[in-house]
mmCIF file with all atom_site columns, C-alpha atoms in Angstrom:
data_model
loop_
_atom_site.group_PDB
_atom_site.id
_atom_site.type_symbol
_atom_site.label_atom_id
_atom_site.label_alt_id
_atom_site.label_comp_id
_atom_site.label_asym_id
_atom_site.label_entity_id
_atom_site.label_seq_id
_atom_site.pdbx_PDB_ins_code
_atom_site.Cartn_x
_atom_site.Cartn_y
_atom_site.Cartn_z
_atom_site.occupancy
_atom_site.B_iso_or_equiv
_atom_site.pdbx_formal_charge
_atom_site.auth_seq_id
_atom_site.auth_comp_id
_atom_site.auth_asym_id
_atom_site.auth_atom_id
_atom_site.pdbx_PDB_model_num
ATOM 1   C CA . GLU A 1 1   ? 12.845  46.810 21.046 1.00 0.00 ? 1171 GLU A CA 1
ATOM 2   C CA . GLU A 1 2   ? 16.439  47.932 20.575 1.00 0.00 ? 1172 GLU A CA 1
ATOM 3   C CA . HIS A 1 3   ? 15.404  51.346 19.166 1.00 0.00 ? 1173 HIS A CA 1
ATOM 4   C CA . PHE A 1 4   ? 13.861  52.401 22.467 1.00 0.00 ? 1174 PHE A CA 1
ATOM 5   C CA . LYS A 1 5   ? 16.176  51.078 25.191 1.00 0.00 ? 1175 LYS A CA 1
ATOM 6   C CA . HIS A 1 6   ? 18.297  54.164 25.861 1.00 0.00 ? 1176 HIS A CA 1
ATOM 7   C CA . HIS A 1 7   ? 15.877  57.047 25.531 1.00 0.00 ? 1177 HIS A CA 1
ATOM 8   C CA . ALA A 1 8   ? 14.429  58.950 28.446 1.00 0.00 ? 1178 ALA A CA 1
ATOM 9   C CA . VAL A 1 9   ? 11.308  60.226 26.726 1.00 0.00 ? 1179 VAL A CA 1
ATOM 10  C CA . ILE A 1 10  ? 9.154   58.368 24.254 1.00 0.00 ? 1180 ILE A CA 1
ATOM 11  C CA . TYR A 1 11  ? 5.826   59.771 23.126 1.00 0.00 ? 1181 TYR A CA 1
ATOM 12  C CA . ARG A 1 12  ? 3.234   57.371 21.830 1.00 0.00 ? 1182 ARG A CA 1
ATOM 13  C CA . SER A 1 13  ? 0.305   58.971 20.039 1.00 0.00 ? 1183 SER A CA 1
ATOM 14  C CA . HIS A 1 14  ? -2.870  56.968 19.629 1.00 0.00 ? 1184 HIS A CA 1
ATOM 15  C CA . ASN A 1 15  ? -4.019  59.832 17.481 1.00 0.00 ? 1185 ASN A CA 1
ATOM 16  C CA . LEU A 1 16  ? -3.415  63.561 17.552 1.00 0.00 ? 1186 LEU A CA 1
ATOM 17  C CA . GLU A 1 17  ? -6.279  64.838 19.645 1.00 0.00 ? 1187 GLU A CA 1
ATOM 18  C CA . THR A 1 18  ? -5.771  68.324 18.240 1.00 0.00 ? 1188 THR A CA 1
ATOM 19  C CA . TYR A 1 19  ? -6.765  67.166 14.778 1.00 0.00 ? 1189 TYR A CA 1
ATOM 20  C CA . HIS A 1 20  ? -9.526  64.874 15.989 1.00 0.00 ? 1190 HIS A CA 1
ATOM 21  C CA . TRP A 1 21  ? -11.285 67.793 17.694 1.00 0.00 ? 1191 TRP A CA 1
ATOM 22  C CA . LYS A 1 22  ? -10.556 70.129 14.783 1.00 0.00 ? 1192 LYS A CA 1
ATOM 23  C CA . GLN A 1 23  ? -12.341 67.693 12.460 1.00 0.00 ? 1193 GLN A CA 1
ATOM 24  C CA . ARG A 1 24  ? -15.255 67.402 14.877 1.00 0.00 ? 1194 ARG A CA 1
ATOM 25  C CA . SER A 1 25  ? -15.517 71.212 14.943 1.00 0.00 ? 1195 SER A CA 1
ATOM 26  C CA . LYS A 1 26  ? -16.066 71.207 11.182 1.00 0.00 ? 1196 LYS A CA 1
ATOM 27  C CA . TYR A 1 27  ? -18.582 68.407 10.804 1.00 0.00 ? 1197 TYR A CA 1
ATOM 28  C CA . ASP A 1 28  ? -20.469 67.907 14.060 1.00 0.00 ? 1198 ASP A CA 1
ATOM 29  C CA . ILE A 1 29  ? -23.715 69.556 15.149 1.00 0.00 ? 1199 ILE A CA 1
ATOM 30  C CA . TRP A 1 30  ? -23.404 73.344 14.794 1.00 0.00 ? 1200 TRP A CA 1
ATOM 31  C CA . TRP A 1 31  ? -23.867 74.138 18.484 1.00 0.00 ? 1201 TRP A CA 1
ATOM 32  C CA . LYS A 1 32  ? -21.040 71.755 19.505 1.00 0.00 ? 1202 LYS A CA 1
ATOM 33  C CA . ARG A 1 33  ? -18.524 73.227 17.073 1.00 0.00 ? 1203 ARG A CA 1
ATOM 34  C CA . PRO A 1 34  ? -17.295 76.123 19.291 1.00 0.00 ? 1204 PRO A CA 1
ATOM 35  C CA . LEU A 1 35  ? -16.589 73.687 22.135 1.00 0.00 ? 1205 LEU A CA 1
ATOM 36  C CA . PHE A 1 36  ? -14.678 71.362 19.820 1.00 0.00 ? 1206 PHE A CA 1
ATOM 37  C CA . ARG A 1 37  ? -12.640 74.273 18.409 1.00 0.00 ? 1207 ARG A CA 1
ATOM 38  C CA . TRP A 1 38  ? -11.760 75.273 21.983 1.00 0.00 ? 1208 TRP A CA 1
ATOM 39  C CA . ILE A 1 39  ? -10.694 71.704 22.828 1.00 0.00 ? 1209 ILE A CA 1
ATOM 40  C CA . ALA A 1 40  ? -8.520  71.585 19.675 1.00 0.00 ? 1210 ALA A CA 1
ATOM 41  C CA . ARG A 1 41  ? -6.844  74.904 20.545 1.00 0.00 ? 1211 ARG A CA 1
ATOM 42  C CA . THR A 1 42  ? -6.273  73.754 24.122 1.00 0.00 ? 1212 THR A CA 1
ATOM 43  C CA . MET A 1 43  ? -4.844  70.363 23.136 1.00 0.00 ? 1213 MET A CA 1
ATOM 44  C CA . LYS A 1 44  ? -2.406  71.622 20.503 1.00 0.00 ? 1214 LYS A CA 1
ATOM 45  C CA . PRO A 1 45  ? 0.152   73.316 22.822 1.00 0.00 ? 1215 PRO A CA 1
ATOM 46  C CA . TYR A 1 46  ? -0.079  70.382 25.231 1.00 0.00 ? 1216 TYR A CA 1
ATOM 47  C CA . GLU A 1 47  ? 0.585   67.821 22.498 1.00 0.00 ? 1217 GLU A CA 1
ATOM 48  C CA . GLN A 1 48  ? 3.282   69.950 20.883 1.00 0.00 ? 1218 GLN A CA 1
ATOM 49  C CA . ALA A 1 49  ? 5.116   70.291 24.190 1.00 0.00 ? 1219 ALA A CA 1
ATOM 50  C CA . LYS A 1 50  ? 5.112   66.515 24.668 1.00 0.00 ? 1220 LYS A CA 1
ATOM 51  C CA . VAL A 1 51  ? 6.404   65.900 21.145 1.00 0.00 ? 1221 VAL A CA 1
ATOM 52  C CA . GLU A 1 52  ? 9.090   68.593 21.489 1.00 0.00 ? 1222 GLU A CA 1
ATOM 53  C CA . ARG A 1 53  ? 10.480  66.743 24.537 1.00 0.00 ? 1223 ARG A CA 1
ATOM 54  C CA . ALA A 1 54  ? 10.411  63.313 22.889 1.00 0.00 ? 1224 ALA A CA 1
ATOM 55  C CA . SER A 1 55  ? 13.432  61.664 21.347 1.00 0.00 ? 1225 SER A CA 1
ATOM 56  C CA . LYS A 1 56  ? 11.294  58.972 19.719 1.00 0.00 ? 1226 LYS A CA 1
ATOM 57  C CA . VAL A 1 57  ? 7.663   59.126 18.638 1.00 0.00 ? 1227 VAL A CA 1
ATOM 58  C CA . LEU A 1 58  ? 5.329   56.259 17.756 1.00 0.00 ? 1228 LEU A CA 1
ATOM 59  C CA . SER A 1 59  ? 2.453   57.325 15.556 1.00 0.00 ? 1229 SER A CA 1
ATOM 60  C CA . ILE A 1 60  ? -0.577  55.649 13.990 1.00 0.00 ? 1230 ILE A CA 1
ATOM 61  C CA . SER A 1 61  ? -0.569  57.227 10.538 1.00 0.00 ? 1231 SER A CA 1
ATOM 62  C CA . ALA A 1 62  ? 1.728   58.710 7.938  1.00 0.00 ? 1232 ALA A CA 1
ATOM 63  C CA . ASP A 1 63  ? -0.361  61.897 7.890  1.00 0.00 ? 1233 ASP A CA 1
ATOM 64  C CA . GLU A 1 64  ? 0.176   62.379 11.597 1.00 0.00 ? 1234 GLU A CA 1
ATOM 65  C CA . MET A 1 65  ? 3.872   61.656 11.207 1.00 0.00 ? 1235 MET A CA 1
ATOM 66  C CA . ASP A 1 66  ? 4.112   64.715 8.932  1.00 0.00 ? 1236 ASP A CA 1
ATOM 67  C CA . VAL A 1 67  ? 2.598   66.889 11.662 1.00 0.00 ? 1237 VAL A CA 1
ATOM 68  C CA . LEU A 1 68  ? 4.808   65.332 14.346 1.00 0.00 ? 1238 LEU A CA 1
ATOM 69  C CA . HIS A 1 69  ? 7.878   66.027 12.210 1.00 0.00 ? 1239 HIS A CA 1
ATOM 70  C CA . GLN A 1 70  ? 6.852   69.690 11.900 1.00 0.00 ? 1240 GLN A CA 1
ATOM 71  C CA . TRP A 1 71  ? 6.491   69.899 15.669 1.00 0.00 ? 1241 TRP A CA 1
ATOM 72  C CA . ASN A 1 72  ? 9.888   68.291 16.295 1.00 0.00 ? 1242 ASN A CA 1
ATOM 73  C CA . PRO A 1 73  ? 12.156  67.709 13.297 1.00 0.00 ? 1243 PRO A CA 1
ATOM 74  C CA . ASN A 1 74  ? 14.869  66.287 15.601 1.00 0.00 ? 1244 ASN A CA 1
ATOM 75  C CA . THR A 1 75  ? 12.937  63.283 16.852 1.00 0.00 ? 1245 THR A CA 1
ATOM 76  C CA . GLN A 1 76  ? 12.864  59.872 15.251 1.00 0.00 ? 1246 GLN A CA 1
ATOM 77  C CA . LEU A 1 77  ? 9.419   58.889 14.045 1.00 0.00 ? 1247 LEU A CA 1
ATOM 78  C CA . PHE A 1 78  ? 8.103   55.345 13.889 1.00 0.00 ? 1248 PHE A CA 1
ATOM 79  C CA . LEU A 1 79  ? 4.986   53.983 12.280 1.00 0.00 ? 1249 LEU A CA 1
ATOM 80  C CA . PRO A 1 80  ? 4.647   50.527 13.794 1.00 0.00 ? 1250 PRO A CA 1
ATOM 81  C CA . HIS A 1 81  ? 3.042   47.786 11.774 1.00 0.00 ? 1251 HIS A CA 1
ATOM 82  C CA . ILE A 1 82  ? 1.408   45.253 14.018 1.00 0.00 ? 1252 ILE A CA 1
ATOM 83  C CA . THR A 1 83  ? 0.127   42.158 12.319 1.00 0.00 ? 1253 THR A CA 1
ATOM 84  C CA . GLU A 1 84  ? -1.117  38.880 13.574 1.00 0.00 ? 1254 GLU A CA 1
ATOM 85  C CA . HIS A 1 85  ? -2.043  35.938 11.439 1.00 0.00 ? 1255 HIS A CA 1
ATOM 86  C CA . PHE A 1 86  ? -5.537  34.659 12.071 1.00 0.00 ? 1256 PHE A CA 1
ATOM 87  C CA . PRO A 1 87  ? -5.943  31.305 10.357 1.00 0.00 ? 1257 PRO A CA 1
ATOM 88  C CA . ASN A 1 88  ? -9.061  31.113 8.257  1.00 0.00 ? 1258 ASN A CA 1
ATOM 89  C CA . HIS A 1 89  ? -11.247 28.479 9.924  1.00 0.00 ? 1259 HIS A CA 1
ATOM 90  C CA . SER A 1 90  ? -14.078 28.261 7.435  1.00 0.00 ? 1260 SER A CA 1
ATOM 91  C CA . SER A 1 91  ? -16.083 26.007 9.756  1.00 0.00 ? 1261 SER A CA 1
ATOM 92  C CA . SER A 1 92  ? -16.375 28.795 12.350 1.00 0.00 ? 1262 SER A CA 1
ATOM 93  C CA . MET A 1 93  ? -16.432 31.783 9.988  1.00 0.00 ? 1263 MET A CA 1
ATOM 94  C CA . GLN A 1 94  ? -19.765 33.456 9.478  1.00 0.00 ? 1264 GLN A CA 1
ATOM 95  C CA . GLN A 1 95  ? -19.613 34.228 5.770  1.00 0.00 ? 1265 GLN A CA 1
ATOM 96  C CA . ASN A 1 96  ? -22.310 36.825 6.275  1.00 0.00 ? 1266 ASN A CA 1
ATOM 97  C CA . SER A 1 97  ? -20.867 38.871 9.112  1.00 0.00 ? 1267 SER A CA 1
ATOM 98  C CA . ILE A 1 98  ? -18.997 42.153 9.048  1.00 0.00 ? 1268 ILE A CA 1
ATOM 99  C CA . GLY A 1 99  ? -17.280 42.995 12.334 1.00 0.00 ? 1269 GLY A CA 1
ATOM 100 C CA . PHE A 1 100 ? -16.111 46.002 14.265 1.00 0.00 ? 1270 PHE A CA 1
ATOM 101 C CA . VAL A 1 101 ? -14.131 45.950 17.503 1.00 0.00 ? 1271 VAL A CA 1
ATOM 102 C CA . GLY A 1 102 ? -13.857 48.981 19.774 1.00 0.00 ? 1272 GLY A CA 1
ATOM 103 C CA . ASP A 1 103 ? -14.623 50.382 23.191 1.00 0.00 ? 1273 ASP A CA 1
ATOM 104 C CA . MET A 1 104 ? -17.952 52.087 22.617 1.00 0.00 ? 1274 MET A CA 1
ATOM 105 C CA . GLU A 1 105 ? -17.457 54.244 25.683 1.00 0.00 ? 1275 GLU A CA 1
ATOM 106 C CA . TRP A 1 106 ? -14.678 56.096 23.824 1.00 0.00 ? 1276 TRP A CA 1
ATOM 107 C CA . LEU A 1 107 ? -16.123 59.035 21.900 1.00 0.00 ? 1277 LEU A CA 1
ATOM 108 C CA . PRO A 1 108 ? -14.297 58.536 18.568 1.00 0.00 ? 1278 PRO A CA 1
ATOM 109 C CA . ASN A 1 109 ? -15.527 54.933 18.337 1.00 0.00 ? 1279 ASN A CA 1
ATOM 110 C CA . THR A 1 110 ? -19.074 55.915 19.272 1.00 0.00 ? 1280 THR A CA 1
ATOM 111 C CA . SER A 1 111 ? -19.049 58.752 16.780 1.00 0.00 ? 1281 SER A CA 1
ATOM 112 C CA . ALA A 1 112 ? -17.678 56.556 13.993 1.00 0.00 ? 1282 ALA A CA 1
ATOM 113 C CA . MET A 1 113 ? -20.186 53.759 14.539 1.00 0.00 ? 1283 MET A CA 1
ATOM 114 C CA . THR A 1 114 ? -23.112 56.140 14.918 1.00 0.00 ? 1284 THR A CA 1
ATOM 115 C CA . GLN A 1 115 ? -22.233 57.744 11.579 1.00 0.00 ? 1285 GLN A CA 1
ATOM 116 C CA . PHE A 1 116 ? -21.590 54.366 9.930  1.00 0.00 ? 1286 PHE A CA 1
ATOM 117 C CA . ILE A 1 117 ? -24.902 52.935 11.133 1.00 0.00 ? 1287 ILE A CA 1
ATOM 118 C CA . ALA A 1 118 ? -26.826 56.065 10.147 1.00 0.00 ? 1288 ALA A CA 1
ATOM 119 C CA . LYS A 1 119 ? -25.301 56.686 6.730  1.00 0.00 ? 1289 LYS A CA 1
ATOM 120 C CA . VAL A 1 120 ? -23.626 53.559 5.366  1.00 0.00 ? 1290 VAL A CA 1
ATOM 121 C CA . TRP A 1 121 ? -25.230 50.520 6.946  1.00 0.00 ? 1291 TRP A CA 1
ATOM 122 C CA . PRO A 1 122 ? -28.861 51.130 5.816  1.00 0.00 ? 1292 PRO A CA 1
ATOM 123 C CA . VAL A 1 123 ? -27.782 51.356 2.165  1.00 0.00 ? 1293 VAL A CA 1
ATOM 124 C CA . PHE A 1 124 ? -25.589 48.263 2.498  1.00 0.00 ? 1294 PHE A CA 1
ATOM 125 C CA . HIS A 1 125 ? -28.220 46.326 4.468  1.00 0.00 ? 1295 HIS A CA 1
ATOM 126 C CA . GLN A 1 126 ? -30.905 47.081 1.902  1.00 0.00 ? 1296 GLN A CA 1
ATOM 127 C CA . GLU A 1 127 ? -28.694 45.624 -0.833 1.00 0.00 ? 1297 GLU A CA 1
ATOM 128 C CA . PHE A 1 128 ? -27.449 42.683 1.285  1.00 0.00 ? 1298 PHE A CA 1
ATOM 129 C CA . PRO A 1 129 ? -30.095 41.955 3.963  1.00 0.00 ? 1299 PRO A CA 1
ATOM 130 C CA . HIS A 1 130 ? -28.529 38.581 4.804  1.00 0.00 ? 1300 HIS A CA 1
ATOM 131 C CA . VAL A 1 131 ? -25.310 40.217 6.080  1.00 0.00 ? 1301 VAL A CA 1
ATOM 132 C CA . GLN A 1 132 ? -25.023 40.974 9.803  1.00 0.00 ? 1302 GLN A CA 1
ATOM 133 C CA . LEU A 1 133 ? -23.028 43.778 11.397 1.00 0.00 ? 1303 LEU A CA 1
ATOM 134 C CA . SER A 1 134 ? -21.346 42.361 14.509 1.00 0.00 ? 1304 SER A CA 1
ATOM 135 C CA . ILE A 1 135 ? -19.938 44.844 17.016 1.00 0.00 ? 1305 ILE A CA 1
ATOM 136 C CA . ALA A 1 136 ? -17.702 43.777 19.897 1.00 0.00 ? 1306 ALA A CA 1
ATOM 137 C CA . GLY A 1 137 ? -16.442 45.926 22.717 1.00 0.00 ? 1307 GLY A CA 1
ATOM 138 C CA . ARG A 1 138 ? -17.555 47.505 25.936 1.00 0.00 ? 1308 ARG A CA 1
ATOM 139 C CA . GLY A 1 139 ? -20.920 49.234 25.478 1.00 0.00 ? 1309 GLY A CA 1
ATOM 140 C CA . SER A 1 140 ? -21.598 47.798 22.010 1.00 0.00 ? 1310 SER A CA 1
ATOM 141 C CA . GLU A 1 141 ? -24.815 46.120 23.176 1.00 0.00 ? 1311 GLU A CA 1
ATOM 142 C CA . LYS A 1 142 ? -26.615 49.446 22.735 1.00 0.00 ? 1312 LYS A CA 1
ATOM 143 C CA . TYR A 1 143 ? -26.264 49.086 18.945 1.00 0.00 ? 1313 TYR A CA 1
ATOM 144 C CA . THR A 1 144 ? -28.214 45.827 18.752 1.00 0.00 ? 1314 THR A CA 1
ATOM 145 C CA . ASN A 1 145 ? -31.017 46.198 16.226 1.00 0.00 ? 1315 ASN A CA 1
ATOM 146 C CA . PRO A 1 146 ? -32.302 42.894 14.785 1.00 0.00 ? 1316 PRO A CA 1
ATOM 147 C CA . SER A 1 147 ? -34.416 44.614 12.123 1.00 0.00 ? 1317 SER A CA 1
ATOM 148 C CA . LEU A 1 148 ? -31.232 46.173 10.697 1.00 0.00 ? 1318 LEU A CA 1
ATOM 149 C CA . GLY A 1 149 ? -29.118 43.042 11.167 1.00 0.00 ? 1319 GLY A CA 1
ATOM 150 C CA . ILE A 1 150 ? -26.942 44.601 13.874 1.00 0.00 ? 1320 ILE A CA 1
ATOM 151 C CA . GLN A 1 151 ? -25.724 42.639 16.883 1.00 0.00 ? 1321 GLN A CA 1
ATOM 152 C CA . GLY A 1 152 ? -23.755 44.253 19.713 1.00 0.00 ? 1322 GLY A CA 1
ATOM 153 C CA . TYR A 1 153 ? -21.894 41.654 21.759 1.00 0.00 ? 1323 TYR A CA 1
ATOM 154 C CA . GLY A 1 154 ? -20.430 43.833 24.481 1.00 0.00 ? 1324 GLY A CA 1
ATOM 155 C CA . PHE A 1 155 ? -17.052 42.911 25.900 1.00 0.00 ? 1325 PHE A CA 1
ATOM 156 C CA . VAL A 1 156 ? -15.868 39.644 24.383 1.00 0.00 ? 1326 VAL A CA 1
ATOM 157 C CA . GLY A 1 157 ? -13.404 37.549 26.333 1.00 0.00 ? 1327 GLY A CA 1
ATOM 158 C CA . GLN A 1 158 ? -11.933 35.847 23.269 1.00 0.00 ? 1328 GLN A CA 1
ATOM 159 C CA . LEU A 1 159 ? -11.264 38.556 20.701 1.00 0.00 ? 1329 LEU A CA 1
ATOM 160 C CA . ARG A 1 160 ? -9.425  36.158 18.384 1.00 0.00 ? 1330 ARG A CA 1
ATOM 161 C CA . GLU A 1 161 ? -12.538 33.981 18.187 1.00 0.00 ? 1331 GLU A CA 1
ATOM 162 C CA . PHE A 1 162 ? -14.765 36.975 17.389 1.00 0.00 ? 1332 PHE A CA 1
ATOM 163 C CA . ILE A 1 163 ? -12.379 38.126 14.642 1.00 0.00 ? 1333 ILE A CA 1
ATOM 164 C CA . GLN A 1 164 ? -12.225 34.639 13.128 1.00 0.00 ? 1334 GLN A CA 1
ATOM 165 C CA . GLN A 1 165 ? -16.011 34.614 12.843 1.00 0.00 ? 1335 GLN A CA 1
ATOM 166 C CA . GLN A 1 166 ? -16.105 37.721 10.650 1.00 0.00 ? 1336 GLN A CA 1
ATOM 167 C CA . ARG A 1 167 ? -15.914 37.802 6.885  1.00 0.00 ? 1337 ARG A CA 1
ATOM 168 C CA . PHE A 1 168 ? -14.001 41.054 7.283  1.00 0.00 ? 1338 PHE A CA 1
ATOM 169 C CA . LEU A 1 169 ? -13.552 43.880 9.786  1.00 0.00 ? 1339 LEU A CA 1
ATOM 170 C CA . ILE A 1 170 ? -14.300 47.549 9.297  1.00 0.00 ? 1340 ILE A CA 1
ATOM 171 C CA . ASN A 1 171 ? -12.629 50.543 10.872 1.00 0.00 ? 1341 ASN A CA 1
ATOM 172 C CA . PRO A 1 172 ? -14.846 53.570 10.247 1.00 0.00 ? 1342 PRO A CA 1
#
């Protein structure tokens, strides 16, 4: 893109690790909290240094953009919006399937799905037992639980096809 052609340093943040670990230190199991606080403190100067050197920063959320601006008010911040139109093929859509896509070997995804399945899904499944939770992504097979209506598909070669088969997708 034209915005990025003539800049030596561009920082792209999937998420600010500092704040991810800070959140984990507040809400995870008590004995893990000191480790997570240490990781957050260790990550912050590293991330700040990268942002301070960047002339352009791509972020994933408006909240994080506020933090990035505090770290480097001279950089240009971008919040990309990536959209793709997936035609609604009602013949292939499973009206009773809720989907999630993510690499389940990445801790934030594993943590999110574990919490979702433990706290949200049982309540939802009790109310709507005909609805299936479909999880795609490396390592998602471990979540398969037919009695709870959960199917882990593992790595799927055709992500577009998986997405088209879902009534909607969640992002816990």
